[in-house]
PDB file of C-alpha atoms in Angstrom:
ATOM      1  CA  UNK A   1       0.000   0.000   0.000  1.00 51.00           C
ATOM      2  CA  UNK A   2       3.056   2.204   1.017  1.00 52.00           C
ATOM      3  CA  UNK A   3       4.202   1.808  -2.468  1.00 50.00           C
ATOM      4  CA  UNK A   4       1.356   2.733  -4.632  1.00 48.00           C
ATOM      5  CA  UNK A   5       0.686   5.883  -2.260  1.00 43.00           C
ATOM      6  CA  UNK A   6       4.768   6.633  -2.968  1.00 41.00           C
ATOM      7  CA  UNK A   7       4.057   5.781  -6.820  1.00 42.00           C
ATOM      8  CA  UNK A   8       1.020   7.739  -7.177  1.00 42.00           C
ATOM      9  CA  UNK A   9       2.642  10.721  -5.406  1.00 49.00           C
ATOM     10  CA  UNK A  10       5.295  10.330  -8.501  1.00 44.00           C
ATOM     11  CA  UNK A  11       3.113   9.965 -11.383  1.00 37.00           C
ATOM     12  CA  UNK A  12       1.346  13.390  -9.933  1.00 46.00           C
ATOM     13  CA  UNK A  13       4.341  15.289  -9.283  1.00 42.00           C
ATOM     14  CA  UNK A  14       5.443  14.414 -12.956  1.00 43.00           C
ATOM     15  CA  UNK A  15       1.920  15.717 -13.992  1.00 35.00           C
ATOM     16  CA  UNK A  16       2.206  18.954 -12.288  1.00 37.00           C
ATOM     17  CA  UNK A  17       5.447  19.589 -13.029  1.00 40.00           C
ATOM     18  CA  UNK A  18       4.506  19.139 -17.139  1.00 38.00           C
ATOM     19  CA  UNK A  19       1.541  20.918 -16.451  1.00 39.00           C
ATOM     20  CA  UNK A  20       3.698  24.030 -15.078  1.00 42.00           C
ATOM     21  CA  UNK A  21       6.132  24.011 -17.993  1.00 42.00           C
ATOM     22  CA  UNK A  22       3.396  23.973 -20.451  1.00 49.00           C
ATOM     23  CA  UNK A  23       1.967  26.877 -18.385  1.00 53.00           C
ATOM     24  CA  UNK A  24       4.931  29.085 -18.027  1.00 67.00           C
ATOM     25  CA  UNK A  25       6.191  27.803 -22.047  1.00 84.00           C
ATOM     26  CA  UNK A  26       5.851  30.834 -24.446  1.00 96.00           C
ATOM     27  CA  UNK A  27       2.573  30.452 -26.275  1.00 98.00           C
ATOM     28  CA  UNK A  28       2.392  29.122 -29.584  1.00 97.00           C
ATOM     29  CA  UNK A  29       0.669  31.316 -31.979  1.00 98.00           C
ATOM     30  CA  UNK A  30      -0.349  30.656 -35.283  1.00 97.00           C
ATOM     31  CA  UNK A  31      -1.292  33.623 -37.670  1.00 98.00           C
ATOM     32  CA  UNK A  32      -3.182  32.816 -40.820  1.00 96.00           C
ATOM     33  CA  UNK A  33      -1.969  35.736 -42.651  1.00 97.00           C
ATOM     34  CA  UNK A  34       0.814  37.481 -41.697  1.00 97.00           C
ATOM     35  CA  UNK A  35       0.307  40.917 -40.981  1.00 98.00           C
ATOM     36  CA  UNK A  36      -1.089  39.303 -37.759  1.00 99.00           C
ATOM     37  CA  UNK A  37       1.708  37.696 -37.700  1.00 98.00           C
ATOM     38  CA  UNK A  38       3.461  40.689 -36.916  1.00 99.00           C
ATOM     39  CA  UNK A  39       1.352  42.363 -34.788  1.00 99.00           C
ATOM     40  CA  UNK A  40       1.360  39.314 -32.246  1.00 99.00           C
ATOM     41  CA  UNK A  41       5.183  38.785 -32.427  1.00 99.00           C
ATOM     42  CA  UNK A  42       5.402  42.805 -31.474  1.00 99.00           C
ATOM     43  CA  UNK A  43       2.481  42.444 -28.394  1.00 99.00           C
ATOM     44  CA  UNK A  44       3.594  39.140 -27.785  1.00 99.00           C
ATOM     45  CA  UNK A  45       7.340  39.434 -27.512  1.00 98.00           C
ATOM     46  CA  UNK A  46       9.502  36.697 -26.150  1.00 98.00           C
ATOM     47  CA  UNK A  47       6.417  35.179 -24.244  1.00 99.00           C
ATOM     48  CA  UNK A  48       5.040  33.762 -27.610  1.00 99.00           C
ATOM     49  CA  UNK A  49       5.953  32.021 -30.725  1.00 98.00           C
ATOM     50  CA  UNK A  50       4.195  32.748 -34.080  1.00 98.00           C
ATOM     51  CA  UNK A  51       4.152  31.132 -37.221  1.00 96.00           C
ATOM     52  CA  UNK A  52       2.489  32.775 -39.966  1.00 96.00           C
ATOM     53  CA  UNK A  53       0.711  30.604 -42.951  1.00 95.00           C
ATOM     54  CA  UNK A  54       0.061  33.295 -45.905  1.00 92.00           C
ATOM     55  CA  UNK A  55       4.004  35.121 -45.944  1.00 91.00           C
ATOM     56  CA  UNK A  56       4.791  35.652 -49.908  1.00 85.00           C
ATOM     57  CA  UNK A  57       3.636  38.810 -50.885  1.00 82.00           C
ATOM     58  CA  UNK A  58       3.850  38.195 -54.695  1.00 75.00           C
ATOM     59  CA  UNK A  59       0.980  35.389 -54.351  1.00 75.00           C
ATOM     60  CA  UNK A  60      -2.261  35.885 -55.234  1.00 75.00           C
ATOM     61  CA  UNK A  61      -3.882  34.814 -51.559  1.00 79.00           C
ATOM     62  CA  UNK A  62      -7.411  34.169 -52.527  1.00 75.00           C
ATOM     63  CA  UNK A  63      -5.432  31.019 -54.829  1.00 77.00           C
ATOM     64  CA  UNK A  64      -3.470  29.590 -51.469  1.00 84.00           C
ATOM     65  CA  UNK A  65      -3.755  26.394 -51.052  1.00 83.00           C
ATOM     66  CA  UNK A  66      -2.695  24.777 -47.402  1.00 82.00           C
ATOM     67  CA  UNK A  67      -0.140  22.340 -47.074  1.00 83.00           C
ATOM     68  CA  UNK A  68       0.682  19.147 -44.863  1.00 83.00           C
ATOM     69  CA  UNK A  69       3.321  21.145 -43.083  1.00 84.00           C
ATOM     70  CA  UNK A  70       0.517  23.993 -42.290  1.00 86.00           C
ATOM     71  CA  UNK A  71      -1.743  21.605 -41.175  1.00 85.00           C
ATOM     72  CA  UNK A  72       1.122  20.857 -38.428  1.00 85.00           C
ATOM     73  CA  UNK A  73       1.527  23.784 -37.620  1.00 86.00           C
ATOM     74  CA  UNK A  74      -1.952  24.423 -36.249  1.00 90.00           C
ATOM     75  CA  UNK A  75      -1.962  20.981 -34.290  1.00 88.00           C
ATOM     76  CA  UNK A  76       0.705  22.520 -31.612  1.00 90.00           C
ATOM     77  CA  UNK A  77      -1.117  26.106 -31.899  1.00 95.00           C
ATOM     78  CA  UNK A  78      -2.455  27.317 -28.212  1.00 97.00           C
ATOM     79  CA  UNK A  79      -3.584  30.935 -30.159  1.00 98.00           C
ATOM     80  CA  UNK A  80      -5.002  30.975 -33.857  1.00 97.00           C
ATOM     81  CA  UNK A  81      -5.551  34.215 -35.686  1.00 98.00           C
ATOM     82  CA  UNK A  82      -8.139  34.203 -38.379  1.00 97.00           C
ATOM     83  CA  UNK A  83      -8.791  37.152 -40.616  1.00 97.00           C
ATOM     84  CA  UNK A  84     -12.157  35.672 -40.868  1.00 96.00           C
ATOM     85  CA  UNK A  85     -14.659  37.688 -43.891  1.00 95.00           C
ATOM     86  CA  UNK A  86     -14.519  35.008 -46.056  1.00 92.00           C
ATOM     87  CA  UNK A  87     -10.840  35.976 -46.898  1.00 93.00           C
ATOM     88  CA  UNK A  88      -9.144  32.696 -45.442  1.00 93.00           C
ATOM     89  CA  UNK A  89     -12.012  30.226 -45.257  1.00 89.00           C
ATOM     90  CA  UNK A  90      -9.201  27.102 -46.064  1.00 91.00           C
ATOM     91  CA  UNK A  91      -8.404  28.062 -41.939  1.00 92.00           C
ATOM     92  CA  UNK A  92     -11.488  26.251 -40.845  1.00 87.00           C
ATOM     93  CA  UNK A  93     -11.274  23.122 -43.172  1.00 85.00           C
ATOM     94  CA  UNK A  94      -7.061  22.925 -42.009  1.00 88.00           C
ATOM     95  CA  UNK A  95      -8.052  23.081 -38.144  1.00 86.00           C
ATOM     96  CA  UNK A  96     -10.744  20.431 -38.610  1.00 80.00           C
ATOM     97  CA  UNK A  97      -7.809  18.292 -39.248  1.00 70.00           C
ATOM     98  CA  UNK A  98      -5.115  19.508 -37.117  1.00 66.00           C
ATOM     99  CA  UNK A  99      -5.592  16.758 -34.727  1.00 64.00           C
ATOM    100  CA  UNK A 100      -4.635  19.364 -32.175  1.00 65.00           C
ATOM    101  CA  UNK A 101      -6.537  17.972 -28.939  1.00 59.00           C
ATOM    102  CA  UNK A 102      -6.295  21.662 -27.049  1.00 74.00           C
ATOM    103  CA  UNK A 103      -8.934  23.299 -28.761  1.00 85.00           C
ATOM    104  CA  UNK A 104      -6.976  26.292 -28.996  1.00 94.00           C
ATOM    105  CA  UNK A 105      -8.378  30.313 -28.811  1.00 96.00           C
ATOM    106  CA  UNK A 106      -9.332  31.321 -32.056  1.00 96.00           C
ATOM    107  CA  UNK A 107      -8.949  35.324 -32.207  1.00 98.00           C
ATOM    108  CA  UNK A 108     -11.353  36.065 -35.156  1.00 98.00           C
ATOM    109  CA  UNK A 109     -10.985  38.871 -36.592  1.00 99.00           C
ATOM    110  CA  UNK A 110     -14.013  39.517 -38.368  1.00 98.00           C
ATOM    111  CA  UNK A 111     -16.075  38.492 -35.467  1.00 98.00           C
ATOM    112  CA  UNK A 112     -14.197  41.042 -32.917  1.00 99.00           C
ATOM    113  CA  UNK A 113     -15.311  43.896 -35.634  1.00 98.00           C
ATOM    114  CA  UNK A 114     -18.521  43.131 -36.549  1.00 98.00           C
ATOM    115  CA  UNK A 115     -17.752  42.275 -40.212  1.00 97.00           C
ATOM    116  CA  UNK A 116     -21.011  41.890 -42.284  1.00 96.00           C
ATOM    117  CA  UNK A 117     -21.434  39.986 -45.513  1.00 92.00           C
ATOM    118  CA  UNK A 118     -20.337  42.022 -48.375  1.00 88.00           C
ATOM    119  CA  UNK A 119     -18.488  44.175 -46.240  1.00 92.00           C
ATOM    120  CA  UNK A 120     -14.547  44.856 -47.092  1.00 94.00           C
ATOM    121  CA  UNK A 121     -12.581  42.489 -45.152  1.00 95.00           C
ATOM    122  CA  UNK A 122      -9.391  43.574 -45.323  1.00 97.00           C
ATOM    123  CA  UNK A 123      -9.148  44.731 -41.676  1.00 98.00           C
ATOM    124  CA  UNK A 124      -5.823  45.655 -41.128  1.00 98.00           C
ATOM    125  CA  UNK A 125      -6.194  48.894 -43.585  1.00 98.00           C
ATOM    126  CA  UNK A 126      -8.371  50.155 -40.652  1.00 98.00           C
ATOM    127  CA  UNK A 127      -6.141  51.507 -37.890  1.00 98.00           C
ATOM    128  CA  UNK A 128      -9.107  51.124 -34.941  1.00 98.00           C
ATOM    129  CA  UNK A 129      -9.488  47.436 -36.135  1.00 99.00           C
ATOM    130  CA  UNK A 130      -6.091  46.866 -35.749  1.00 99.00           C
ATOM    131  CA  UNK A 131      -6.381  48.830 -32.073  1.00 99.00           C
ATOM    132  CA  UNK A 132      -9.178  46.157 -31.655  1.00 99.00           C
ATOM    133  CA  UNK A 133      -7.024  43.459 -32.794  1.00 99.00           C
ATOM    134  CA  UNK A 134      -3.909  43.839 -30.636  1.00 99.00           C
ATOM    135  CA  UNK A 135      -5.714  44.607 -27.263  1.00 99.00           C
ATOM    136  CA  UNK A 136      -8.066  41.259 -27.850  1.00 99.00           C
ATOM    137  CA  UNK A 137      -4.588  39.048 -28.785  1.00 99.00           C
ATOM    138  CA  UNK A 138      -2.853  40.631 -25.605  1.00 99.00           C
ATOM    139  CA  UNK A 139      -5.963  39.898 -23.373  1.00 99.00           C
ATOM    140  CA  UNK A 140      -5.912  36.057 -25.057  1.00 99.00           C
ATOM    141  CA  UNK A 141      -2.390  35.881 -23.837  1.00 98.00           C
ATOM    142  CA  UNK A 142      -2.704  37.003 -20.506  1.00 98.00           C
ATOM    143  CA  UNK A 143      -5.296  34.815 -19.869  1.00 98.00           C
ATOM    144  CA  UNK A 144      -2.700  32.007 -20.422  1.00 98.00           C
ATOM    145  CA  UNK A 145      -0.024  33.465 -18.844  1.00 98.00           C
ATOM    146  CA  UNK A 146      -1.316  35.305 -16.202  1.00 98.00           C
ATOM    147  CA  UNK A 147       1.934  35.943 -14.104  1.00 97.00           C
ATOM    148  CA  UNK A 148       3.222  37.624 -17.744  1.00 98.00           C
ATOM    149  CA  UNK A 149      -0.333  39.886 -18.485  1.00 98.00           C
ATOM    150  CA  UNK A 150       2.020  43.451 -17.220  1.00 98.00           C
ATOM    151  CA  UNK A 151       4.724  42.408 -19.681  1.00 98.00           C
ATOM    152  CA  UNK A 152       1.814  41.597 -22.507  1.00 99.00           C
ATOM    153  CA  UNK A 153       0.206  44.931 -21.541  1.00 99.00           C
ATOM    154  CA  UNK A 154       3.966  47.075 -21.718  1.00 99.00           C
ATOM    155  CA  UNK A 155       3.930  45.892 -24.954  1.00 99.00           C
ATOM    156  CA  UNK A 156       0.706  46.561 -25.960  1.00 99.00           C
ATOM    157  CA  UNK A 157       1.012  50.216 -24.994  1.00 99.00           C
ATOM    158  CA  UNK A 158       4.062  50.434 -26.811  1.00 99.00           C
ATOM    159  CA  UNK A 159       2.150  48.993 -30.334  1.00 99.00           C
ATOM    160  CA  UNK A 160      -0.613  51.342 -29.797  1.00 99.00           C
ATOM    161  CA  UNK A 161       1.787  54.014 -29.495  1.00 99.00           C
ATOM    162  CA  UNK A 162       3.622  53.206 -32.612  1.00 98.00           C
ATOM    163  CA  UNK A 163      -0.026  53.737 -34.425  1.00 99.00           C
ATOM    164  CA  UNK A 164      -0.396  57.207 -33.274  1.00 98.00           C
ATOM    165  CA  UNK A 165       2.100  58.676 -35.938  1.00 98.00           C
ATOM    166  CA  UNK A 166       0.097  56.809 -38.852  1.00 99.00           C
ATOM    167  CA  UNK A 167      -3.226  58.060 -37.652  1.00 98.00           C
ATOM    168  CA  UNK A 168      -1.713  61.712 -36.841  1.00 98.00           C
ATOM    169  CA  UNK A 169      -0.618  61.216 -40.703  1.00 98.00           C
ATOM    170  CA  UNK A 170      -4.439  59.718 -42.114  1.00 99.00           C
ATOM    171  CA  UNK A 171      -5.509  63.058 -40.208  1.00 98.00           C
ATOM    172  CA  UNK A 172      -3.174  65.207 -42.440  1.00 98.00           C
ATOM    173  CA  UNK A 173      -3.921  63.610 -45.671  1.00 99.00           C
ATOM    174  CA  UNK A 174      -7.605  63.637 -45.088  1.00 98.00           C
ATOM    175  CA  UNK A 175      -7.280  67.710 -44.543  1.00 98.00           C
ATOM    176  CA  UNK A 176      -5.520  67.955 -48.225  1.00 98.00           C
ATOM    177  CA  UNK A 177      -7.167  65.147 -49.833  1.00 98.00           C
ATOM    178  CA  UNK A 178     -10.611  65.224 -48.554  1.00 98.00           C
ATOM    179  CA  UNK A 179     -13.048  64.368 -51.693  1.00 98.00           C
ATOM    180  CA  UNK A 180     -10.361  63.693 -54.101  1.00 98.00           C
ATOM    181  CA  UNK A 181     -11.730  61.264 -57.101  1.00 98.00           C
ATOM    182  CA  UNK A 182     -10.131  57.841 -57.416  1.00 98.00           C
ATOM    183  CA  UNK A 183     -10.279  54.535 -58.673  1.00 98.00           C
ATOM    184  CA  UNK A 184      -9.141  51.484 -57.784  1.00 97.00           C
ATOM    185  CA  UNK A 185      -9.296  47.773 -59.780  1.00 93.00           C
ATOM    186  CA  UNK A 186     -10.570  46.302 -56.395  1.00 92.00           C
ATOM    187  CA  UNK A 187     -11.537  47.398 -52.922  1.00 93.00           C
ATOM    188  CA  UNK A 188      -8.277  45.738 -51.096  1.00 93.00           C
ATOM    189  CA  UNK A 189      -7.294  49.588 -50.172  1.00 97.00           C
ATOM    190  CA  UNK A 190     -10.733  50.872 -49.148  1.00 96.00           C
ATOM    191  CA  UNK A 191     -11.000  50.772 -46.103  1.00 98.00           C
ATOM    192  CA  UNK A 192      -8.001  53.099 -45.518  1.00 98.00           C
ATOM    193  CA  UNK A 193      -9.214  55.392 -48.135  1.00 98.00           C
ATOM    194  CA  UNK A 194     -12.596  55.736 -46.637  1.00 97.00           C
ATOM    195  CA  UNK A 195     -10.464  57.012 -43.425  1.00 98.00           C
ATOM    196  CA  UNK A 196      -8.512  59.513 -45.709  1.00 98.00           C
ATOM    197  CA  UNK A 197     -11.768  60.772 -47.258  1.00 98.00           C
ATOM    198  CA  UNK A 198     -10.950  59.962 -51.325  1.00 98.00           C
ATOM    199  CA  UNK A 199     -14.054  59.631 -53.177  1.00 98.00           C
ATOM    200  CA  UNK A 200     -13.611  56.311 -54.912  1.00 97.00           C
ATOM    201  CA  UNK A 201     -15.167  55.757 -58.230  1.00 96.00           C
ATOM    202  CA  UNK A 202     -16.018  52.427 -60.308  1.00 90.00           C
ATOM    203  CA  UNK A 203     -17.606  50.509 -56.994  1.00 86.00           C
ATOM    204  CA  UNK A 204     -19.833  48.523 -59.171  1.00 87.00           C
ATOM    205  CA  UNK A 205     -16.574  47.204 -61.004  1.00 91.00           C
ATOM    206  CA  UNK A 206     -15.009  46.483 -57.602  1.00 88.00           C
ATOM    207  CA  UNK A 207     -17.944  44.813 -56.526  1.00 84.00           C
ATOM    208  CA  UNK A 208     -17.447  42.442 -59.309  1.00 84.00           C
ATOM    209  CA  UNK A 209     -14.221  41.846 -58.481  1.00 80.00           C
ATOM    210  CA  UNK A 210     -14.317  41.062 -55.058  1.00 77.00           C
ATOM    211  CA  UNK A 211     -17.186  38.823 -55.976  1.00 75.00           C
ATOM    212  CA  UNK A 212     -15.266  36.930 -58.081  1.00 76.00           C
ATOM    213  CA  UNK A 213     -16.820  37.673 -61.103  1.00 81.00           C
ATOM    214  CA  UNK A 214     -15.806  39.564 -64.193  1.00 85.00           C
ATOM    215  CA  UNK A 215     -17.113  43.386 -64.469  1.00 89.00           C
ATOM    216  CA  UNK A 216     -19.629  43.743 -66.622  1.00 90.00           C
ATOM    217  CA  UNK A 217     -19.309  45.745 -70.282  1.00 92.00           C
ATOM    218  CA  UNK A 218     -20.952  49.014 -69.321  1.00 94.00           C
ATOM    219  CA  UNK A 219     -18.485  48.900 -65.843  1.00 93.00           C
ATOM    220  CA  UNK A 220     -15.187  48.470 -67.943  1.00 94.00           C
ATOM    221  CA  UNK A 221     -16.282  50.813 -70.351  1.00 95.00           C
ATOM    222  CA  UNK A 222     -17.115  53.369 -67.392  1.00 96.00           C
ATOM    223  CA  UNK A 223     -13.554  52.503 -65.460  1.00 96.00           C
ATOM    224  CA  UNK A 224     -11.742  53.409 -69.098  1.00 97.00           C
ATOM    225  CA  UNK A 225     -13.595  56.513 -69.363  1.00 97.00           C
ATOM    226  CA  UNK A 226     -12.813  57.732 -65.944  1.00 97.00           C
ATOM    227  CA  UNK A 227      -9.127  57.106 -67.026  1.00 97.00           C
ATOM    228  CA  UNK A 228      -8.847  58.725 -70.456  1.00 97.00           C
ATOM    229  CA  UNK A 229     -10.780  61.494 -69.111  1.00 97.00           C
ATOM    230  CA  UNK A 230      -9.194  62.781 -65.780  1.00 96.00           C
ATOM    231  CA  UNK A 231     -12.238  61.798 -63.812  1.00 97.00           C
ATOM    232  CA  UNK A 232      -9.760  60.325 -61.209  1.00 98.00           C
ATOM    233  CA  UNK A 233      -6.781  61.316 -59.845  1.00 98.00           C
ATOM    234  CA  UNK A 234      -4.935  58.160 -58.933  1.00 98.00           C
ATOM    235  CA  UNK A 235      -5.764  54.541 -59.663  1.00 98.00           C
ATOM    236  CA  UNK A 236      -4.959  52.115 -57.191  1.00 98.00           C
ATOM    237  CA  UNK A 237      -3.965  48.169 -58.195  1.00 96.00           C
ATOM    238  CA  UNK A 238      -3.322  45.522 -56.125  1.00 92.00           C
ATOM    239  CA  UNK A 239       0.221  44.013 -56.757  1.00 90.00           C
ATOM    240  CA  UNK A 240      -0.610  40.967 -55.998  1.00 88.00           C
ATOM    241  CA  UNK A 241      -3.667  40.159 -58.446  1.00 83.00           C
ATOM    242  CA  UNK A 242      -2.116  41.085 -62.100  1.00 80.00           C
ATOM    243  CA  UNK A 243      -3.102  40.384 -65.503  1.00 84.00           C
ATOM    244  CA  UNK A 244      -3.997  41.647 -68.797  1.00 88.00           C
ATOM    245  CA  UNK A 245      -7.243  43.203 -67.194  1.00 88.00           C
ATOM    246  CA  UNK A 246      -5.660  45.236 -65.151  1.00 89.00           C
ATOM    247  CA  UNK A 247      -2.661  45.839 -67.314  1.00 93.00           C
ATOM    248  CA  UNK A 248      -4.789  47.731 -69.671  1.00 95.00           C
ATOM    249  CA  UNK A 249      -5.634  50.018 -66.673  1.00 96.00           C
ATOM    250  CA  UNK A 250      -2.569  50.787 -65.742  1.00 96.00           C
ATOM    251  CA  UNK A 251      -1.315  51.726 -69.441  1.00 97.00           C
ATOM    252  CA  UNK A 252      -4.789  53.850 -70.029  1.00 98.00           C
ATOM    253  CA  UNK A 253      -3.590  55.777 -66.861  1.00 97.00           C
ATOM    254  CA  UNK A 254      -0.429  56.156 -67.330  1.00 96.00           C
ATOM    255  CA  UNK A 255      -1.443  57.308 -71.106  1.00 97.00           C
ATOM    256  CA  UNK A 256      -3.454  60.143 -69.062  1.00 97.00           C
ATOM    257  CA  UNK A 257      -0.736  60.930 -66.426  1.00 96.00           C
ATOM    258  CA  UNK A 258      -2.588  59.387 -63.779  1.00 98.00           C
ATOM    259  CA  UNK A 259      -0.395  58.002 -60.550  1.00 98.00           C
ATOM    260  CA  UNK A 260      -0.827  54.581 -60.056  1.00 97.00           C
ATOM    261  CA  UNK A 261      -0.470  53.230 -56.266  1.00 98.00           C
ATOM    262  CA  UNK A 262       0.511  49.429 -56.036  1.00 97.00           C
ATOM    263  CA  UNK A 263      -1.064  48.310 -52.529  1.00 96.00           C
ATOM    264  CA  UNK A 264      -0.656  44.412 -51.459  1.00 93.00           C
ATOM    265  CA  UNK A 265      -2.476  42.444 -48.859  1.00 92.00           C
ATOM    266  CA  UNK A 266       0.905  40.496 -47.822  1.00 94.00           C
ATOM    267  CA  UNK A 267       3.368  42.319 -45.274  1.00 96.00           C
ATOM    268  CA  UNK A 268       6.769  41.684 -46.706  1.00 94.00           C
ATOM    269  CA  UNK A 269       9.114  39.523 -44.818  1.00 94.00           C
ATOM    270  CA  UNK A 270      11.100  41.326 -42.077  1.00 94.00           C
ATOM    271  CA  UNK A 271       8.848  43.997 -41.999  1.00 97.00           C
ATOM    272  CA  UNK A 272       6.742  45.791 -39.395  1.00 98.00           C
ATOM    273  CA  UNK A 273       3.411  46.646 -40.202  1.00 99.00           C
ATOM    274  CA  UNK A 274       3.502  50.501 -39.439  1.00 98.00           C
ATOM    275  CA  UNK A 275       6.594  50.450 -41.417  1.00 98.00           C
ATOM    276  CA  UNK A 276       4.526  48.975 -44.000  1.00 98.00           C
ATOM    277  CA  UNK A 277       1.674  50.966 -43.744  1.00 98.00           C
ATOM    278  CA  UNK A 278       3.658  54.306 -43.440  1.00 98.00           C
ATOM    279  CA  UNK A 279       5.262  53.205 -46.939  1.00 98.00           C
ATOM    280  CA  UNK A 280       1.951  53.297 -48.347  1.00 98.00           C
ATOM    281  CA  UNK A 281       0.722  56.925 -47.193  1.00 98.00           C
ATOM    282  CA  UNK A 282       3.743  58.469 -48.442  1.00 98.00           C
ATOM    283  CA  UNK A 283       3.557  56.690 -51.643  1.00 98.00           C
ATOM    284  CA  UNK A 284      -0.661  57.646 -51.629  1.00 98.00           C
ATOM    285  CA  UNK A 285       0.625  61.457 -50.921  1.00 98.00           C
ATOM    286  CA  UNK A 286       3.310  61.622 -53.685  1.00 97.00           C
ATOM    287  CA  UNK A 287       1.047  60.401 -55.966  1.00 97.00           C
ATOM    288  CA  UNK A 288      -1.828  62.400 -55.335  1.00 97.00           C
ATOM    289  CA  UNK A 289       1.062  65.536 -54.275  1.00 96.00           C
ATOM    290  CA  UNK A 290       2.051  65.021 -58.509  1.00 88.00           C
ATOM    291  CA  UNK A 291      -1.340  64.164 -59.579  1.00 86.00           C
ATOM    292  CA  UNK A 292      -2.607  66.358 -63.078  1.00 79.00           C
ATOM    293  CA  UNK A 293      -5.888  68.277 -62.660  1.00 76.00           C
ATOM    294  CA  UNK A 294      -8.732  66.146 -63.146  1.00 67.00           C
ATOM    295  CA  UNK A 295     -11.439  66.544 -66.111  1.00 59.00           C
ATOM    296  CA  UNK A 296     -15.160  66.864 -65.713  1.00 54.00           C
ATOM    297  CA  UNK A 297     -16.904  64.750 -63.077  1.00 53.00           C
TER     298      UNK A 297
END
């Protein structure tokens, strides 16, 4: 009897003891795309590891297709980040067969905003999203590691912080730009230039687009026009979805001496996302800076 009490003493101390290292362990995050990535690895610091799924920038991410190795990934995952909008519904069918037996917190991020159908999911173009994002992934966190939440919220502060210059900048381009007539070939940028103020042209072509169907006759014909006569001031592509349609944009605009803005929806290895972001205002307010007087409206 003395010796199963002593035994069963040991196989709980060896419990408890796993149980503690898993505990105090950084947390294993997985990002689907990886601008949250980013944002986790800079709240999360040394107290988490992240691995991010969609990283190559020159891919076209409504074509990814999820791997074995991803798969993997998300069966050792205590945190998963999920853009969520329809934009990376592969997440879903990959966790279903992660075999991880945790059941880990899924930070959605379409759920924490209030995304509707139809609605522009590209959240991270929206600076109070990403507020929303990085407070919600720092709580998650804390709630794991509860003797680390002052060190989760240090760092939060400090991200938050480092999104004040961007939105002191959005305030300054809104007060020059406010109005301005633009285009775009799909709504991947719109959310950040609702925030500026533009007044974006062609929605029934983007519509199409993000629909995932082709624009109808009348819309192309309307886009051209808007080109070859000055009714914009900048067109805006996304780098990441080329081809001939688009093409032919960009060379009727450039014909006209409209700037064209190349946005992506990947952030670029070894890159922070302000950094990233503050690339793309000054690149939105040399173009529009340089931008030749627009036509009739």
């Amino acid at each position: 009897m003395r010796l199963m009490c002593v035994w069963l003493m040991a196989v709980m101390l060896m419990v408890l003891s796993a149980w503690s290292a898993h505990a105090d362990s950084p947390v294993a995050v997985v990002a689907a795309e990886a601008v949250w990535g980013d944002i986790a690895r800079q709240v999360g610091g040394p107290d988490v590891t992240v691995s991010s799924i969609l990283t190559n920038p020159a891919a076209d991410p409504h074509a990814f297709e999820a791997s074995p190795m991803d798969g993997r990934r998300l069966g050792t995952a205590r945190i998963v980040i999920a853009n969520g909008g329809g934009y990376d519904g592969w997440l879903d069918r990959l966790m279903e067969g992660s075999g991880n037996a945790d059941r880990p917190v899924v930070l959605n991020v379409a759920a924490l905003v209030g995304w509707r159908d139809g609605e522009n999911a590209h959240f991270w173009y929206d600076l109070t999203m990403v507020r929303a994002v990085a407070t919600a992934f720092a709580a998650d966190c804390g709630a794991i590691l509860p003797d680390r939440r002052a060190a989760l919220q240090d760092r939060l502060q400090q991200f938050l912080d480092a999104l004040g210059p961007l939105e002191q900048r959005i305030d300054r381009l809104r007060a020059r730009y406010h109005g301005v007539p633009v285009a775009a070939s799909e709504p991947i940028f719109g959310l950040m230039t609702r925030q500026i103020g533009l007044t974006m042209h062609d929605g029934d072509f983007q519509r199409a687009v993000m629909n995932g169907t082709d624009p109808g006759p009348s819309e192309v014909a309307g886009f051209e026009r808007d080109l070859t006569d000055r009714r914009v001031r900048m067109l805006i592509l996304n780098e990441q979805t080329t081809g001939p349609a688009t093409d032919r944009l960009e060379q009727l605009a450039q014909g006209a001496g409209i700037p064209v803005l190349h946005v992506g929806e990947s952030l670029p290895p070894g890159m922070r996302y302000q950094d990233w972001i503050a690339g793309m205002l000054d690149r939105l307010d040399q173009a529009l800076a340089h931008a030749p007087p627009g036509g009739p409206t």
